[in-house]
Amino acid sequence: MPGGKKVVGGGSTGAAPTAAAVPSGVRRLETSEGASAQRDDEPEEEGEEDLRDGGIPFFVNRGGLPVDEPTWERMWKHVAKIHPDGEKVAQRIRGATDLPKIPIPSVPTFQPSTPVPERLEAVQRYIRELQYNHTGTQFFEIKKSRPLTGLQGAGQPWRSSYNNQRLFREVTVPSGVHCAPEETRSVPRLMDLAKEMTKEALPIKCLEAVILGIYLTNSMPTLERFPISFKTYFSGNYFRHIVLGVNFGGRYGALGMSRREDLMYKPPAFRTLSELVLDYEAAYGRCWHVLKKVKLGQCVSHDPHSVEQIEWKHSVLDVERLGREDFRKELERHARDMRLKIGKGTGPPSPTKDRKKDVSSPQRGQSSPHRRNSRSERRPSGEKKPSEPKAMPDLNGYQIRV
């Protein structure tokens, strides 16, 4: 497919800094514009894809809040470097004594009778009111390997350089787990980070918006949530963006944060997953980006006590290799996978009549073992998995892939 031609725009593309910021401890990923394209086919480290912004490195706050002085100064130096007005914008803001007070958005609350589509609009409105972070410093460190809540599990103790203890809960390694005593420690949890976002009300980027979207929709058990990641190409560099896909009543939509209006919120009005993803592809095309890869995760549990990790990359689809028709088929295959997992009780609850009749909890004791098995289920684009010898008779010939 041809490369992009015109103006960069979208998702987590390029940095267009603004004045407001309240940052913290950080670390910079050393990479250049040339290295971005050169390293594209190399295996990515956990979280590395979220530290590249079209070949331009940016900072991630790793010291918690409030912001320490070295981090604060580093952030302003970076703003001066990437802003068109350079050091003038930093001096103008930091020297001002009459800056207006920034209003803090109210976290949305709902009546039990509020329809889910209206709730989604309110959640997206809240995410939008936090505003996009143009400073080049991401205020909240999101490590994708962290659990939603609680202890990660035996043999894999959590370690973190965070100083802000409000982000963690002290936990004790359960009996029977073979860990050294010093491995009883604070555990960073994604939902704790989401709570911190609502307290601090700082500008956010796309990955932070996904975590916040999960947190704000946990009280909607009839809504299924799953991550959708995009990788695009423009002018010699690769760009990455992520949204939270949703499914309600058989219709697909998404929550998210972006610089561009058509790369964030999508109401649950798309009949199929492929229609939703292709709508994003069309939006990228309007800003001269070429869609290269799409990564689809599995549904995220609604269980407030779940210790499972989010499965970010269950399906990795290479758009060029697959071709248009196969790309659509793989998207719908992933949608069927999610429905089958939910139907078998290995995913988050879904509003079906069968589930209502079931007297046992569909979530109890299943989150963690499902997560451990799910890594083996990931498949690259176009790869067909061997089917099990037993096929379900009511699936019209479709075979379960493991």
PDB file of N, CA and C in Angstrom, residues 283-320:
ATOM      1  N   ALA A 283     -11.075   7.150   8.564  1.00  0.00           N
ATOM      2  CA  ALA A 283     -10.676   8.376   9.255  1.00  0.00           C
ATOM      3  C   ALA A 283      -9.176   8.614   9.120  1.00  0.00           C
ATOM      4  N   TYR A 284      -8.397   7.543   9.230  1.00  0.00           N
ATOM      5  CA  TYR A 284      -6.955   7.676   9.032  1.00  0.00           C
ATOM      6  C   TYR A 284      -6.637   8.117   7.603  1.00  0.00           C
ATOM      7  N   GLY A 285      -7.375   7.565   6.638  1.00  0.00           N
ATOM      8  CA  GLY A 285      -7.140   7.934   5.249  1.00  0.00           C
ATOM      9  C   GLY A 285      -7.373   9.408   4.993  1.00  0.00           C
ATOM     10  N   ARG A 286      -8.294  10.017   5.722  1.00  0.00           N
ATOM     11  CA  ARG A 286      -8.576  11.441   5.528  1.00  0.00           C
ATOM     12  C   ARG A 286      -7.442  12.327   6.018  1.00  0.00           C
ATOM     13  N   CYS A 287      -6.549  11.774   6.866  1.00  0.00           N
ATOM     14  CA  CYS A 287      -5.381  12.560   7.281  1.00  0.00           C
ATOM     15  C   CYS A 287      -4.095  11.928   6.736  1.00  0.00           C
ATOM     16  N   TRP A 288      -4.232  11.179   5.634  1.00  0.00           N
ATOM     17  CA  TRP A 288      -3.107  10.670   4.859  1.00  0.00           C
ATOM     18  C   TRP A 288      -2.268   9.639   5.602  1.00  0.00           C
ATOM     19  N   HIS A 289      -2.866   8.933   6.531  1.00  0.00           N
ATOM     20  CA  HIS A 289      -2.189   7.825   7.195  1.00  0.00           C
ATOM     21  C   HIS A 289      -2.649   6.518   6.547  1.00  0.00           C
ATOM     22  N   VAL A 290      -1.726   5.575   6.431  1.00  0.00           N
ATOM     23  CA  VAL A 290      -2.039   4.253   5.883  1.00  0.00           C
ATOM     24  C   VAL A 290      -2.075   3.248   7.032  1.00  0.00           C
ATOM     25  N   LEU A 291      -3.188   2.557   7.184  1.00  0.00           N
ATOM     26  CA  LEU A 291      -3.328   1.568   8.246  1.00  0.00           C
ATOM     27  C   LEU A 291      -2.495   0.344   7.921  1.00  0.00           C
ATOM     28  N   LYS A 292      -1.612  -0.032   8.852  1.00  0.00           N
ATOM     29  CA  LYS A 292      -0.717  -1.168   8.652  1.00  0.00           C
ATOM     30  C   LYS A 292      -1.143  -2.396   9.457  1.00  0.00           C
ATOM     31  N   LYS A 293      -1.425  -2.216  10.735  1.00  0.00           N
ATOM     32  CA  LYS A 293      -1.781  -3.344  11.591  1.00  0.00           C
ATOM     33  C   LYS A 293      -2.909  -2.960  12.532  1.00  0.00           C
ATOM     34  N   VAL A 294      -3.681  -3.953  12.907  1.00  0.00           N
ATOM     35  CA  VAL A 294      -4.725  -3.797  13.912  1.00  0.00           C
ATOM     36  C   VAL A 294      -4.551  -4.914  14.927  1.00  0.00           C
ATOM     37  N   LYS A 295      -4.508  -4.548  16.205  1.00  0.00           N
ATOM     38  CA  LYS A 295      -4.387  -5.531  17.282  1.00  0.00           C
ATOM     39  C   LYS A 295      -5.676  -5.508  18.099  1.00  0.00           C
ATOM     40  N   LEU A 296      -6.255  -6.673  18.276  1.00  0.00           N
ATOM     41  CA  LEU A 296      -7.529  -6.803  18.970  1.00  0.00           C
ATOM     42  C   LEU A 296      -7.364  -7.633  20.226  1.00  0.00           C
ATOM     43  N   GLY A 297      -7.868  -7.132  21.333  1.00  0.00           N
ATOM     44  CA  GLY A 297      -7.799  -7.863  22.582  1.00  0.00           C
ATOM     45  C   GLY A 297      -9.101  -8.589  22.881  1.00  0.00           C
ATOM     46  N   GLN A 298      -9.084  -9.357  23.963  1.00  0.00           N
ATOM     47  CA  GLN A 298     -10.280 -10.046  24.399  1.00  0.00           C
ATOM     48  C   GLN A 298     -11.079  -9.160  25.361  1.00  0.00           C
ATOM     49  N   CYS A 299     -12.298  -9.581  25.664  1.00  0.00           N
ATOM     50  CA  CYS A 299     -13.167  -8.796  26.537  1.00  0.00           C
ATOM     51  C   CYS A 299     -12.572  -8.674  27.941  1.00  0.00           C
ATOM     52  N   VAL A 300     -12.770  -7.517  28.545  1.00  0.00           N
ATOM     53  CA  VAL A 300     -12.244  -7.216  29.875  1.00  0.00           C
ATOM     54  C   VAL A 300     -13.316  -7.521  30.919  1.00  0.00           C
ATOM     55  N   SER A 301     -12.914  -8.150  31.994  1.00  0.00           N
ATOM     56  CA  SER A 301     -13.844  -8.545  33.041  1.00  0.00           C
ATOM     57  C   SER A 301     -14.448  -7.329  33.742  1.00  0.00           C
ATOM     58  N   HIS A 302     -15.705  -7.471  34.164  1.00  0.00           N
ATOM     59  CA  HIS A 302     -16.379  -6.450  34.977  1.00  0.00           C
ATOM     60  C   HIS A 302     -16.192  -6.702  36.464  1.00  0.00           C
ATOM     61  N   ASP A 303     -15.599  -7.813  36.822  1.00  0.00           N
ATOM     62  CA  ASP A 303     -15.438  -8.182  38.223  1.00  0.00           C
ATOM     63  C   ASP A 303     -14.546  -7.164  38.933  1.00  0.00           C
ATOM     64  N   PRO A 304     -15.062  -6.433  39.927  1.00  0.00           N
ATOM     65  CA  PRO A 304     -14.237  -5.427  40.610  1.00  0.00           C
ATOM     66  C   PRO A 304     -13.091  -6.033  41.405  1.00  0.00           C
ATOM     67  N   HIS A 305     -13.112  -7.349  41.614  1.00  0.00           N
ATOM     68  CA  HIS A 305     -12.046  -8.007  42.369  1.00  0.00           C
ATOM     69  C   HIS A 305     -11.154  -8.860  41.463  1.00  0.00           C
ATOM     70  N   SER A 306     -11.286  -8.691  40.162  1.00  0.00           N
ATOM     71  CA  SER A 306     -10.524  -9.519  39.230  1.00  0.00           C
ATOM     72  C   SER A 306      -9.038  -9.198  39.302  1.00  0.00           C
ATOM     73  N   VAL A 307      -8.206 -10.249  39.297  1.00  0.00           N
ATOM     74  CA  VAL A 307      -6.754 -10.067  39.279  1.00  0.00           C
ATOM     75  C   VAL A 307      -6.178 -10.397  37.899  1.00  0.00           C
ATOM     76  N   GLU A 308      -7.028 -10.585  36.919  1.00  0.00           N
ATOM     77  CA  GLU A 308      -6.529 -10.935  35.592  1.00  0.00           C
ATOM     78  C   GLU A 308      -5.922  -9.715  34.900  1.00  0.00           C
ATOM     79  N   GLN A 309      -5.089  -9.983  33.939  1.00  0.00           N
ATOM     80  CA  GLN A 309      -4.513  -8.937  33.111  1.00  0.00           C
ATOM     81  C   GLN A 309      -5.375  -8.753  31.875  1.00  0.00           C
ATOM     82  N   ILE A 310      -5.305  -7.582  31.308  1.00  0.00           N
ATOM     83  CA  ILE A 310      -6.002  -7.335  30.046  1.00  0.00           C
ATOM     84  C   ILE A 310      -5.248  -8.038  28.938  1.00  0.00           C
ATOM     85  N   GLU A 311      -5.965  -8.741  28.101  1.00  0.00           N
ATOM     86  CA  GLU A 311      -5.333  -9.369  26.944  1.00  0.00           C
ATOM     87  C   GLU A 311      -5.392  -8.379  25.781  1.00  0.00           C
ATOM     88  N   TRP A 312      -4.266  -7.773  25.488  1.00  0.00           N
ATOM     89  CA  TRP A 312      -4.209  -6.675  24.521  1.00  0.00           C
ATOM     90  C   TRP A 312      -4.096  -7.159  23.079  1.00  0.00           C
ATOM     91  N   LYS A 313      -3.488  -8.321  22.858  1.00  0.00           N
ATOM     92  CA  LYS A 313      -3.131  -8.717  21.484  1.00  0.00           C
ATOM     93  C   LYS A 313      -3.561 -10.152  21.191  1.00  0.00           C
ATOM     94  N   HIS A 314      -4.829 -10.432  21.342  1.00  0.00           N
ATOM     95  CA  HIS A 314      -5.295 -11.770  21.001  1.00  0.00           C
ATOM     96  C   HIS A 314      -5.181 -12.019  19.506  1.00  0.00           C
ATOM     97  N   SER A 315      -5.505 -11.033  18.704  1.00  0.00           N
ATOM     98  CA  SER A 315      -5.395 -11.132  17.240  1.00  0.00           C
ATOM     99  C   SER A 315      -4.573  -9.961  16.729  1.00  0.00           C
ATOM    100  N   VAL A 316      -3.541 -10.255  15.958  1.00  0.00           N
ATOM    101  CA  VAL A 316      -2.708  -9.231  15.331  1.00  0.00           C
ATOM    102  C   VAL A 316      -2.882  -9.361  13.826  1.00  0.00           C
ATOM    103  N   LEU A 317      -3.501  -8.378  13.207  1.00  0.00           N
ATOM    104  CA  LEU A 317      -3.868  -8.455  11.796  1.00  0.00           C
ATOM    105  C   LEU A 317      -3.007  -7.513  10.967  1.00  0.00           C
ATOM    106  N   ASP A 318      -2.260  -8.077  10.045  1.00  0.00           N
ATOM    107  CA  ASP A 318      -1.443  -7.301   9.120  1.00  0.00           C
ATOM    108  C   ASP A 318      -2.306  -6.974   7.906  1.00  0.00           C
ATOM    109  N   VAL A 319      -2.644  -5.718   7.734  1.00  0.00           N
ATOM    110  CA  VAL A 319      -3.592  -5.310   6.695  1.00  0.00           C
ATOM    111  C   VAL A 319      -3.061  -5.620   5.304  1.00  0.00           C
ATOM    112  N   GLU A 320      -1.781  -5.358   5.059  1.00  0.00           N
ATOM    113  CA  GLU A 320      -1.217  -5.580   3.729  1.00  0.00           C
ATOM    114  C   GLU A 320      -1.152  -7.055   3.377  1.00  0.00           C
TER     115      GLU A 320
END
